[in-house]
Structures are given as structure tokens and as C-alpha cells.
């Protein structure tokens, strides 16, 4: 019964996020909509930040599961197909859940600091994408194009941390390209979702395909 009620609370909160945004989230307003006294909500979520954390973890796990399913449906040795499948899974999930996406990758919520509990769920999507590049490197099919500058020497400690977490055995240059590709992929999705493409880009799916293909080649996947 507790789990069912907590699920009902988060469903109501998602509607409030769609209407008011994360910054306007009020536990008292949620309690009123559910016909509860506000003190009852606090038995399940002691603060607004605890509720936001629960929603953020749910969101990261949901998009992570979607990306993992997309990757698992592809042949292991078809790295370009896996890259496209996982990239489209991120975009599809974002378009289907715009307010949850905004909570994960949009503007920070004033006064909120995500706890360490969010780190593992947050890395699920990156682990899949980095796994595609790592597998391509291990099989000898990763061939980053030349002509691009190497990362700055100051990137080396960051690369070491990323290598330890999600990109083992890959050189700094590949890790830097992957970070750039990851930021560019999410930037494309965010531009589409938050209206920056309005009156500018008509066929956004085609542009996203072009973005995926270009970023894949930049990292070193086949053309």
C-alpha cells in the first residue's frame, strides 16, 4: 500500500511539473490535489528535494532502460546500428516524456543539489553509448578521422576519471571526442524539445539522423 501511494504521489507531481515546472513544485499543492493533509505527504517524502530526487532517479532509470533495450536488439558487431538505435532511443524517450527530460537535462532547480543516489542511474545511458565505442575499439573498427586538435593536457585527469567509470582502456583523445558527441547529442534533443528549432528546422528527424551519423564518424565509427 505504501508503494502504491508513493506511485500515486509521483503521478500527481508529474502533472504539476508539466504545469508549473520543477521550481514551482509544492508539496502542499500535491497534498491538496490528493485530498490529504500536507503532513501525510511528509511521511513518504520528508521534503521537496526528496521528492525531486525520487523523480530524477525514476527518470534516469526509465531513459536508461529504453537505451539498454535498443542496444540489446542490435547485433553486437554492428556498432553503427547500435549507435543509431541508442541515440534514437534517447530522442524518442525525450519526446514522449518532455517534462521528465527537462528535469534531468534542463535548467537546474534553484536550491536543489542532487545526492549521490542519482549518480548510478544517471550513468546508465552513458554506459551504453560508451560501450558501443569501447566494443568498436576492441574489435579494431574504431577509426577516428584525422585533422582535429588533441584535447588539452588539463583534460588528462578528467579522462582518467571517465575511463575508470565508463570508458575503460580508451585513449584520452577518444574520450574527449565522446564527451563532445554526448553533449552535442543532448544539445540537439534539447533544442528540439525546448523550441529552439521552431520556425528554423522542419524535418527534425532527418537532422537528428545527420547529427548521429556525423557524431558517430567524429568519434570513429564507420561512415
PDB file of C-alpha atoms in Angstrom:
ATOM      1  CA  UNK A   1       0.000   0.000   0.000  1.00  0.00           C
ATOM      2  CA  UNK A   2       2.877   2.351   0.764  1.00  0.00           C
ATOM      3  CA  UNK A   3       4.462   1.737  -2.647  1.00  0.00           C
ATOM      4  CA  UNK A   4       1.102   2.249  -4.367  1.00  0.00           C
ATOM      5  CA  UNK A   5       0.514   5.557  -2.596  1.00  0.00           C
ATOM      6  CA  UNK A   6       4.036   6.751  -3.365  1.00  0.00           C
ATOM      7  CA  UNK A   7       3.357   5.941  -7.013  1.00  0.00           C
ATOM      8  CA  UNK A   8       0.162   7.996  -6.889  1.00  0.00           C
ATOM      9  CA  UNK A   9       2.065  10.895  -5.355  1.00  0.00           C
ATOM     10  CA  UNK A  10       4.703  10.878  -8.091  1.00  0.00           C
ATOM     11  CA  UNK A  11       1.995  10.696 -10.784  1.00  0.00           C
ATOM     12  CA  UNK A  12       0.402  13.848  -9.370  1.00  0.00           C
ATOM     13  CA  UNK A  13       3.794  15.511  -9.122  1.00  0.00           C
ATOM     14  CA  UNK A  14       4.485  14.803 -12.806  1.00  0.00           C
ATOM     15  CA  UNK A  15       1.299  16.650 -13.694  1.00  0.00           C
ATOM     16  CA  UNK A  16       2.435  19.561 -11.545  1.00  0.00           C
ATOM     17  CA  UNK A  17       5.827  19.538 -13.259  1.00  0.00           C
ATOM     18  CA  UNK A  18       4.102  19.796 -16.621  1.00  0.00           C
ATOM     19  CA  UNK A  19       2.071  22.756 -15.408  1.00  0.00           C
ATOM     20  CA  UNK A  20       4.385  24.648 -13.031  1.00  0.00           C
ATOM     21  CA  UNK A  21       7.891  23.312 -13.655  1.00  0.00           C
ATOM     22  CA  UNK A  22      10.233  21.894 -11.030  1.00  0.00           C
ATOM     23  CA  UNK A  23      10.913  25.272  -9.455  1.00  0.00           C
ATOM     24  CA  UNK A  24       7.201  25.727  -8.736  1.00  0.00           C
ATOM     25  CA  UNK A  25       6.689  22.310  -7.189  1.00  0.00           C
ATOM     26  CA  UNK A  26       4.783  22.477  -3.884  1.00  0.00           C
ATOM     27  CA  UNK A  27       4.140  19.506  -1.629  1.00  0.00           C
ATOM     28  CA  UNK A  28       1.177  21.344  -0.142  1.00  0.00           C
ATOM     29  CA  UNK A  29      -0.396  21.696  -3.582  1.00  0.00           C
ATOM     30  CA  UNK A  30       0.203  17.994  -4.262  1.00  0.00           C
ATOM     31  CA  UNK A  31      -1.407  17.099  -0.942  1.00  0.00           C
ATOM     32  CA  UNK A  32      -4.446  19.257  -1.707  1.00  0.00           C
ATOM     33  CA  UNK A  33      -4.966  17.573  -5.074  1.00  0.00           C
ATOM     34  CA  UNK A  34      -4.791  14.161  -3.424  1.00  0.00           C
ATOM     35  CA  UNK A  35      -7.172  15.143  -0.648  1.00  0.00           C
ATOM     36  CA  UNK A  36      -4.502  14.667   2.000  1.00  0.00           C
ATOM     37  CA  UNK A  37      -3.172  16.901   4.719  1.00  0.00           C
ATOM     38  CA  UNK A  38       0.332  18.106   3.919  1.00  0.00           C
ATOM     39  CA  UNK A  39       1.780  16.345   6.941  1.00  0.00           C
ATOM     40  CA  UNK A  40       0.732  13.000   5.410  1.00  0.00           C
ATOM     41  CA  UNK A  41       2.875  13.639   2.313  1.00  0.00           C
ATOM     42  CA  UNK A  42       5.903  14.232   4.515  1.00  0.00           C
ATOM     43  CA  UNK A  43       5.633  10.679   5.857  1.00  0.00           C
ATOM     44  CA  UNK A  44       6.597   9.461   2.395  1.00  0.00           C
ATOM     45  CA  UNK A  45       8.789  12.308   1.176  1.00  0.00           C
ATOM     46  CA  UNK A  46      10.297  14.382   4.001  1.00  0.00           C
ATOM     47  CA  UNK A  47      10.995  17.346   1.711  1.00  0.00           C
ATOM     48  CA  UNK A  48      10.549  18.677  -1.789  1.00  0.00           C
ATOM     49  CA  UNK A  49      14.138  17.684  -2.540  1.00  0.00           C
ATOM     50  CA  UNK A  50      13.461  14.071  -1.547  1.00  0.00           C
ATOM     51  CA  UNK A  51      10.547  14.005  -3.965  1.00  0.00           C
ATOM     52  CA  UNK A  52      12.611  15.575  -6.741  1.00  0.00           C
ATOM     53  CA  UNK A  53      15.343  13.013  -6.140  1.00  0.00           C
ATOM     54  CA  UNK A  54      12.841  10.167  -6.466  1.00  0.00           C
ATOM     55  CA  UNK A  55      11.566  11.599  -9.755  1.00  0.00           C
ATOM     56  CA  UNK A  56      15.086  12.161 -11.079  1.00  0.00           C
ATOM     57  CA  UNK A  57      16.124   8.596 -10.261  1.00  0.00           C
ATOM     58  CA  UNK A  58      12.948   7.267 -11.907  1.00  0.00           C
ATOM     59  CA  UNK A  59      13.645   9.384 -14.986  1.00  0.00           C
ATOM     60  CA  UNK A  60      17.268   8.328 -15.354  1.00  0.00           C
ATOM     61  CA  UNK A  61      16.302   4.680 -14.924  1.00  0.00           C
ATOM     62  CA  UNK A  62      13.489   4.995 -17.478  1.00  0.00           C
ATOM     63  CA  UNK A  63      15.657   6.512 -20.211  1.00  0.00           C
ATOM     64  CA  UNK A  64      18.463   4.110 -19.273  1.00  0.00           C
ATOM     65  CA  UNK A  65      16.170   1.107 -19.699  1.00  0.00           C
ATOM     66  CA  UNK A  66      14.976   2.408 -23.075  1.00  0.00           C
ATOM     67  CA  UNK A  67      18.551   2.818 -24.295  1.00  0.00           C
ATOM     68  CA  UNK A  68      19.596  -0.594 -22.978  1.00  0.00           C
ATOM     69  CA  UNK A  69      16.676  -2.280 -24.759  1.00  0.00           C
ATOM     70  CA  UNK A  70      17.513  -0.534 -28.020  1.00  0.00           C
ATOM     71  CA  UNK A  71      21.145  -1.586 -27.799  1.00  0.00           C
ATOM     72  CA  UNK A  72      20.287  -5.189 -26.899  1.00  0.00           C
ATOM     73  CA  UNK A  73      18.088  -5.504 -30.001  1.00  0.00           C
ATOM     74  CA  UNK A  74      21.058  -4.882 -32.338  1.00  0.00           C
ATOM     75  CA  UNK A  75      23.797  -7.302 -33.452  1.00  0.00           C
ATOM     76  CA  UNK A  76      26.824  -6.856 -31.178  1.00  0.00           C
ATOM     77  CA  UNK A  77      29.218  -6.360 -34.095  1.00  0.00           C
ATOM     78  CA  UNK A  78      27.109  -3.718 -35.872  1.00  0.00           C
ATOM     79  CA  UNK A  79      28.410  -0.744 -33.932  1.00  0.00           C
ATOM     80  CA  UNK A  80      26.879   1.875 -36.213  1.00  0.00           C
ATOM     81  CA  UNK A  81      23.415   0.292 -35.884  1.00  0.00           C
ATOM     82  CA  UNK A  82      23.825   0.232 -32.106  1.00  0.00           C
ATOM     83  CA  UNK A  83      24.872   3.888 -32.133  1.00  0.00           C
ATOM     84  CA  UNK A  84      21.804   4.873 -34.133  1.00  0.00           C
ATOM     85  CA  UNK A  85      19.442   2.719 -32.066  1.00  0.00           C
ATOM     86  CA  UNK A  86      20.625   4.109 -28.751  1.00  0.00           C
ATOM     87  CA  UNK A  87      20.639   7.698 -29.991  1.00  0.00           C
ATOM     88  CA  UNK A  88      17.091   7.392 -31.282  1.00  0.00           C
ATOM     89  CA  UNK A  89      16.015   5.771 -28.014  1.00  0.00           C
ATOM     90  CA  UNK A  90      17.139   8.899 -26.148  1.00  0.00           C
ATOM     91  CA  UNK A  91      15.271  11.208 -28.533  1.00  0.00           C
ATOM     92  CA  UNK A  92      12.136   9.055 -28.559  1.00  0.00           C
ATOM     93  CA  UNK A  93      12.034   8.918 -24.770  1.00  0.00           C
ATOM     94  CA  UNK A  94      12.567  12.674 -24.513  1.00  0.00           C
ATOM     95  CA  UNK A  95       9.759  13.461 -26.952  1.00  0.00           C
ATOM     96  CA  UNK A  96       7.426  11.112 -25.090  1.00  0.00           C
ATOM     97  CA  UNK A  97       8.400  12.471 -21.645  1.00  0.00           C
ATOM     98  CA  UNK A  98       9.360  16.136 -22.176  1.00  0.00           C
ATOM     99  CA  UNK A  99       8.876  17.273 -18.595  1.00  0.00           C
ATOM    100  CA  UNK A 100      10.890  14.404 -17.138  1.00  0.00           C
ATOM    101  CA  UNK A 101      13.615  15.113 -19.701  1.00  0.00           C
ATOM    102  CA  UNK A 102      13.614  18.769 -18.663  1.00  0.00           C
ATOM    103  CA  UNK A 103      14.012  17.714 -15.037  1.00  0.00           C
ATOM    104  CA  UNK A 104      17.048  15.592 -15.948  1.00  0.00           C
ATOM    105  CA  UNK A 105      18.768  17.725 -18.591  1.00  0.00           C
ATOM    106  CA  UNK A 106      17.125  21.152 -18.409  1.00  0.00           C
ATOM    107  CA  UNK A 107      17.803  24.134 -16.191  1.00  0.00           C
ATOM    108  CA  UNK A 108      18.896  23.314 -12.614  1.00  0.00           C
ATOM    109  CA  UNK A 109      16.196  23.589  -9.984  1.00  0.00           C
ATOM    110  CA  UNK A 110      17.016  26.545  -7.694  1.00  0.00           C
ATOM    111  CA  UNK A 111      18.205  25.362  -4.307  1.00  0.00           C
ATOM    112  CA  UNK A 112      18.330  21.681  -5.238  1.00  0.00           C
ATOM    113  CA  UNK A 113      21.518  19.612  -5.121  1.00  0.00           C
ATOM    114  CA  UNK A 114      21.307  16.076  -6.420  1.00  0.00           C
ATOM    115  CA  UNK A 115      22.613  13.484  -3.920  1.00  0.00           C
ATOM    116  CA  UNK A 116      24.956  10.627  -4.754  1.00  0.00           C
ATOM    117  CA  UNK A 117      21.942   8.317  -5.106  1.00  0.00           C
ATOM    118  CA  UNK A 118      21.367   9.829  -8.547  1.00  0.00           C
ATOM    119  CA  UNK A 119      24.855   9.078  -9.925  1.00  0.00           C
ATOM    120  CA  UNK A 120      24.432   5.398 -10.823  1.00  0.00           C
ATOM    121  CA  UNK A 121      21.059   5.880 -12.577  1.00  0.00           C
ATOM    122  CA  UNK A 122      22.422   8.957 -14.379  1.00  0.00           C
ATOM    123  CA  UNK A 123      25.290   6.974 -15.912  1.00  0.00           C
ATOM    124  CA  UNK A 124      23.166   4.144 -17.367  1.00  0.00           C
ATOM    125  CA  UNK A 125      22.662   5.853 -20.722  1.00  0.00           C
ATOM    126  CA  UNK A 126      26.278   6.964 -20.980  1.00  0.00           C
ATOM    127  CA  UNK A 127      27.490   3.451 -20.146  1.00  0.00           C
ATOM    128  CA  UNK A 128      25.579   2.049 -23.133  1.00  0.00           C
ATOM    129  CA  UNK A 129      26.833   4.663 -25.597  1.00  0.00           C
ATOM    130  CA  UNK A 130      30.391   4.378 -24.320  1.00  0.00           C
ATOM    131  CA  UNK A 131      30.078   0.587 -24.528  1.00  0.00           C
ATOM    132  CA  UNK A 132      29.367   0.868 -28.247  1.00  0.00           C
ATOM    133  CA  UNK A 133      32.555   2.873 -28.758  1.00  0.00           C
ATOM    134  CA  UNK A 134      34.543   0.590 -26.455  1.00  0.00           C
ATOM    135  CA  UNK A 135      33.413  -2.514 -28.369  1.00  0.00           C
ATOM    136  CA  UNK A 136      34.283  -0.876 -31.685  1.00  0.00           C
ATOM    137  CA  UNK A 137      37.743  -0.064 -30.345  1.00  0.00           C
ATOM    138  CA  UNK A 138      38.323  -3.610 -29.098  1.00  0.00           C
ATOM    139  CA  UNK A 139      37.379  -5.113 -32.470  1.00  0.00           C
ATOM    140  CA  UNK A 140      39.629  -2.705 -34.347  1.00  0.00           C
ATOM    141  CA  UNK A 141      36.798  -0.978 -36.230  1.00  0.00           C
ATOM    142  CA  UNK A 142      37.111   2.371 -34.465  1.00  0.00           C
ATOM    143  CA  UNK A 143      38.908   4.801 -36.765  1.00  0.00           C
ATOM    144  CA  UNK A 144      38.641   8.444 -35.655  1.00  0.00           C
ATOM    145  CA  UNK A 145      39.208  10.839 -38.576  1.00  0.00           C
ATOM    146  CA  UNK A 146      42.347  12.945 -38.525  1.00  0.00           C
ATOM    147  CA  UNK A 147      42.623  16.702 -38.681  1.00  0.00           C
ATOM    148  CA  UNK A 148      41.098  17.511 -35.297  1.00  0.00           C
ATOM    149  CA  UNK A 149      43.174  19.008 -32.463  1.00  0.00           C
ATOM    150  CA  UNK A 150      44.014  16.822 -29.463  1.00  0.00           C
ATOM    151  CA  UNK A 151      42.466  17.630 -26.090  1.00  0.00           C
ATOM    152  CA  UNK A 152      44.329  19.978 -23.784  1.00  0.00           C
ATOM    153  CA  UNK A 153      46.754  18.452 -21.297  1.00  0.00           C
ATOM    154  CA  UNK A 154      44.465  19.646 -18.490  1.00  0.00           C
ATOM    155  CA  UNK A 155      41.852  17.143 -19.734  1.00  0.00           C
ATOM    156  CA  UNK A 156      44.012  14.184 -18.647  1.00  0.00           C
ATOM    157  CA  UNK A 157      42.682  13.956 -15.034  1.00  0.00           C
ATOM    158  CA  UNK A 158      39.102  14.191 -16.296  1.00  0.00           C
ATOM    159  CA  UNK A 159      39.789  11.497 -18.878  1.00  0.00           C
ATOM    160  CA  UNK A 160      41.228   9.252 -16.175  1.00  0.00           C
ATOM    161  CA  UNK A 161      38.059   9.588 -14.102  1.00  0.00           C
ATOM    162  CA  UNK A 162      35.803   8.955 -17.114  1.00  0.00           C
ATOM    163  CA  UNK A 163      37.959   5.987 -18.111  1.00  0.00           C
ATOM    164  CA  UNK A 164      37.561   4.496 -14.660  1.00  0.00           C
ATOM    165  CA  UNK A 165      33.776   4.946 -14.668  1.00  0.00           C
ATOM    166  CA  UNK A 166      32.500   4.262 -18.185  1.00  0.00           C
ATOM    167  CA  UNK A 167      35.230   4.104 -20.855  1.00  0.00           C
ATOM    168  CA  UNK A 168      37.950   1.640 -19.823  1.00  0.00           C
ATOM    169  CA  UNK A 169      41.049   1.232 -21.969  1.00  0.00           C
ATOM    170  CA  UNK A 170      40.271   4.130 -24.302  1.00  0.00           C
ATOM    171  CA  UNK A 171      42.780   6.919 -25.003  1.00  0.00           C
ATOM    172  CA  UNK A 172      42.216  10.491 -23.902  1.00  0.00           C
ATOM    173  CA  UNK A 173      41.514  11.691 -27.446  1.00  0.00           C
ATOM    174  CA  UNK A 174      38.666   9.213 -27.949  1.00  0.00           C
ATOM    175  CA  UNK A 175      37.209  10.041 -24.542  1.00  0.00           C
ATOM    176  CA  UNK A 176      37.288  13.763 -25.350  1.00  0.00           C
ATOM    177  CA  UNK A 177      35.507  13.140 -28.639  1.00  0.00           C
ATOM    178  CA  UNK A 178      32.917  11.007 -26.904  1.00  0.00           C
ATOM    179  CA  UNK A 179      32.218  13.713 -24.321  1.00  0.00           C
ATOM    180  CA  UNK A 180      31.784  16.200 -27.171  1.00  0.00           C
ATOM    181  CA  UNK A 181      29.470  13.804 -29.012  1.00  0.00           C
ATOM    182  CA  UNK A 182      27.391  13.166 -25.878  1.00  0.00           C
ATOM    183  CA  UNK A 183      26.954  16.884 -25.226  1.00  0.00           C
ATOM    184  CA  UNK A 184      26.088  17.522 -28.877  1.00  0.00           C
ATOM    185  CA  UNK A 185      23.535  14.713 -28.986  1.00  0.00           C
ATOM    186  CA  UNK A 186      21.733  16.007 -25.900  1.00  0.00           C
ATOM    187  CA  UNK A 187      22.024  19.548 -27.230  1.00  0.00           C
ATOM    188  CA  UNK A 188      20.210  18.531 -30.413  1.00  0.00           C
ATOM    189  CA  UNK A 189      17.447  16.860 -28.403  1.00  0.00           C
ATOM    190  CA  UNK A 190      17.146  19.860 -26.085  1.00  0.00           C
ATOM    191  CA  UNK A 191      16.953  22.322 -28.991  1.00  0.00           C
ATOM    192  CA  UNK A 192      14.112  20.313 -30.490  1.00  0.00           C
ATOM    193  CA  UNK A 193      12.289  19.818 -27.211  1.00  0.00           C
ATOM    194  CA  UNK A 194      12.607  23.357 -25.875  1.00  0.00           C
ATOM    195  CA  UNK A 195      11.582  25.131 -29.085  1.00  0.00           C
ATOM    196  CA  UNK A 196      14.893  26.452 -30.445  1.00  0.00           C
ATOM    197  CA  UNK A 197      14.196  24.720 -33.770  1.00  0.00           C
ATOM    198  CA  UNK A 198      10.771  26.351 -34.164  1.00  0.00           C
ATOM    199  CA  UNK A 199      10.495  28.220 -37.475  1.00  0.00           C
ATOM    200  CA  UNK A 200      14.016  27.059 -38.338  1.00  0.00           C
ATOM    201  CA  UNK A 201      14.167  23.269 -38.786  1.00  0.00           C
ATOM    202  CA  UNK A 202      11.246  21.492 -40.430  1.00  0.00           C
ATOM    203  CA  UNK A 203      12.433  17.882 -40.735  1.00  0.00           C
ATOM    204  CA  UNK A 204      13.900  17.432 -37.286  1.00  0.00           C
ATOM    205  CA  UNK A 205      14.113  13.645 -37.531  1.00  0.00           C
ATOM    206  CA  UNK A 206      16.319  13.950 -40.611  1.00  0.00           C
ATOM    207  CA  UNK A 207      18.541  16.488 -38.877  1.00  0.00           C
ATOM    208  CA  UNK A 208      18.855  14.161 -35.894  1.00  0.00           C
ATOM    209  CA  UNK A 209      19.900  11.310 -38.200  1.00  0.00           C
ATOM    210  CA  UNK A 210      22.506  13.604 -39.731  1.00  0.00           C
ATOM    211  CA  UNK A 211      23.703  14.562 -36.256  1.00  0.00           C
ATOM    212  CA  UNK A 212      24.038  10.934 -35.186  1.00  0.00           C
ATOM    213  CA  UNK A 213      25.890   9.991 -38.349  1.00  0.00           C
ATOM    214  CA  UNK A 214      28.237  12.967 -38.085  1.00  0.00           C
ATOM    215  CA  UNK A 215      28.957  12.443 -34.395  1.00  0.00           C
ATOM    216  CA  UNK A 216      29.492   8.725 -34.923  1.00  0.00           C
ATOM    217  CA  UNK A 217      32.045   9.417 -37.631  1.00  0.00           C
ATOM    218  CA  UNK A 218      33.708  12.094 -35.493  1.00  0.00           C
ATOM    219  CA  UNK A 219      34.172   9.554 -32.671  1.00  0.00           C
ATOM    220  CA  UNK A 220      35.455   6.934 -35.124  1.00  0.00           C
ATOM    221  CA  UNK A 221      32.574   4.743 -36.243  1.00  0.00           C
ATOM    222  CA  UNK A 222      32.274   3.801 -39.933  1.00  0.00           C
ATOM    223  CA  UNK A 223      30.702   6.285 -42.323  1.00  0.00           C
TER     224      UNK A 223
END
